[in-house]
Phi, psi and omega in degrees: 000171186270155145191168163311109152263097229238137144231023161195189215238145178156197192270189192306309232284313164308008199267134179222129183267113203220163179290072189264212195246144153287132180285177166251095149349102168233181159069223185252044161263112169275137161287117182244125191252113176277120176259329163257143164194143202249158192240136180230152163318343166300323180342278210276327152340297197287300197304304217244315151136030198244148014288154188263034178279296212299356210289298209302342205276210213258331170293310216265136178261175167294293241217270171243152157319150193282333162262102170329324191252141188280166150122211167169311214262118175262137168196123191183190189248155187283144161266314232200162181186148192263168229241349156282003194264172183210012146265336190242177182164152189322123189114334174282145179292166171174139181238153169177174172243160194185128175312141183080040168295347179268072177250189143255352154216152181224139176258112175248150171286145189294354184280314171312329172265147179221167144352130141285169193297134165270027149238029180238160193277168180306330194270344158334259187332318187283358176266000174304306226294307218259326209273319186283336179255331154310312174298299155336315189292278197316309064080244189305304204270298204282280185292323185055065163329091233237148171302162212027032155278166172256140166229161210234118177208098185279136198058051170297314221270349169273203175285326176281295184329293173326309187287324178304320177301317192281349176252341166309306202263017173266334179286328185119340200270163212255124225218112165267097182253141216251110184191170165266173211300299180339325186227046157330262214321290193320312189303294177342302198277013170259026189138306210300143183256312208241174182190105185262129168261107164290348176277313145301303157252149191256115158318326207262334161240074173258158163292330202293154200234160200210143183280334188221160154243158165230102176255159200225013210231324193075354202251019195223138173320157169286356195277279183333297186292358150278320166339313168286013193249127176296185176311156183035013180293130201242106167275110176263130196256129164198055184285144192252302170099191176218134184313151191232005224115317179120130172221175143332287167233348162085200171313337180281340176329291159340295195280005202262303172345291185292344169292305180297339197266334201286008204288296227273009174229158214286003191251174176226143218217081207226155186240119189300123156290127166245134194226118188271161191203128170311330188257040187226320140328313183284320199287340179275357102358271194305331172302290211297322180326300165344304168119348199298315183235118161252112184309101180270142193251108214252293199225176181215133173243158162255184198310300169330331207242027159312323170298319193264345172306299163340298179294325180274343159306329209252001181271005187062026167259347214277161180254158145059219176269151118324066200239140167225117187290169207218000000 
């Protein structure tokens, strides 16, 4: 089969579209013939090795990534299913995410997939899984969202972002979204009741006060970003950030601040986790069915042209999703 190949660490330009062996489903593992597959900030993280505190986890090697094939984020029909799976089979649409997505096939665990939504087209859907559940967790399980809170969400306009506005307002909460003037209007139609052009106002000395921020960005103190916070008001930190060069700790830097910082002050300060789960899936399904969540998609490449979908994710131009067809 084609897939994305990385065996070392560097810009788009290591990225190689080559021939590798197709996997085999074993255990509770499905085969999935990828028609889609979506690009996140974790990508360009992965591609460039960086931050390099990061290298020893489970994505990241001393030298390259610990998966050759790039990618996570999925959407396709099952081929194949290992002889431990019991929900799905062959012939079903389904999105989820599993290292190695930029194929033209991926073996994902059956806990990772869910149905895809059926009113949504594959590449809709492959833009959901790591951007849509991130949004989710934060959302729903960290703020727990009550109607008529104010939220705060510096970087609406990307992919987690775009998904965050639309499930703050499936919650009820009353919603500010942080972006630049070019993509107001995006912001605008997922939802957003308020809208700051950070290139003209600066949020961090607005009077307005917020229960929750959701920063998505990294690019601001933990001081600004409390600054906005009412009394006992909870900042959750999950900045992707954009290559700059290469750093030390990147976005974790922050989130290392705010664990430490957070004993001692009247906010609570917390750095969002994501754990993909199928039933984190199912419920973003029922959204999109709904009608509740809709994927915005900014360009589409195709599988080949993965290195330059790379280049335009990691410059800050791209809005919302990213997609490369299969």
């Amino acid at each position: 089969m084609k897939a994305i190949v990385q065996d070392t660490y560097g810009s788009p330009d290591v990225l190689r579209f080559a021939d590798v062996d197709t996997p085999t489903p074993t255990g509770d593992q499905v085969l999935v013939r990828v028609h889609a597959a979506a690009l996140n900030a974790r990508d360009w993280h992965v591609l460039r090795g960086d931050p390099y505190i990061a290298r020893p986890s489970r994505d990241l090697g001393r030298r390259r990534p610990n998966d050759r094939i790039r990618g996570t984020d999925f959407a396709g029909t099952v081929e194949a299913v290992g002889p431990a799976v019991t929900r799905l089979q062959p012939g079903d649409e389904v999105y989820g995410d599993a290292a190695g997505a930029f194929a033209e096939y991926v073996c994902a665990p059956e806990h990772r997939v869910e149905r895809k939504p059926a009113n949504l087209t594959f590449e809709q859907a492959a833009a959901i899984p790591l951007a849509g559940q991130t949004a989710l967790i934060g959302i729903r399980d960290v703020a727990e969202l009550q109607p008529g809170n104010e939220i705060l969400i510096n970087g609406a306009s990307g992919g987690v972002g775009t998904f965050a506005v639309q499930l703050a307002k499936v919650y009820g909460a009353n919603v500010t979204g942080v972006c630049s003037w070019r993509n107001l209007e995006l912001v605008r139609s997922a939802g957003a009741d308020e809208l700051i052009d950070y290139t003209t106002s600066d949020f961090a000395r607005s009077d307005r006060r917020y229960d929750v921020v959701l920063d998505l960005v990294g690019n601001r103190s933990l001081r600004e970003l409390r600054r906005v916070l009412a009394p006992g008001g909870l900042l959750i930190l999950s900045g992707g950030g954009i290559f700059t060069g290469g750093s030390l700790f990147g976005p974790m830097g922050l989130m290392i601040r705010g664990a430490l910082l957070s004993p001692f002050v009247g906010h609570r300060i917390v750095r969002l986790a994501v754990q993909s789960d199928s039933k984190h899936l199912e419920t973003l399904r029922e959204f999109a069915e709904a009608g509740k969540l809709v994927p915005i998609i900014d360009r589409t490449y195709p599988l080949a042209a993965t290195a330059d979908a790379m280049r335009y994710l990691e410059g800050e131009h791209a809005r919302a999703k990213v997609v490369v067809t299969v």
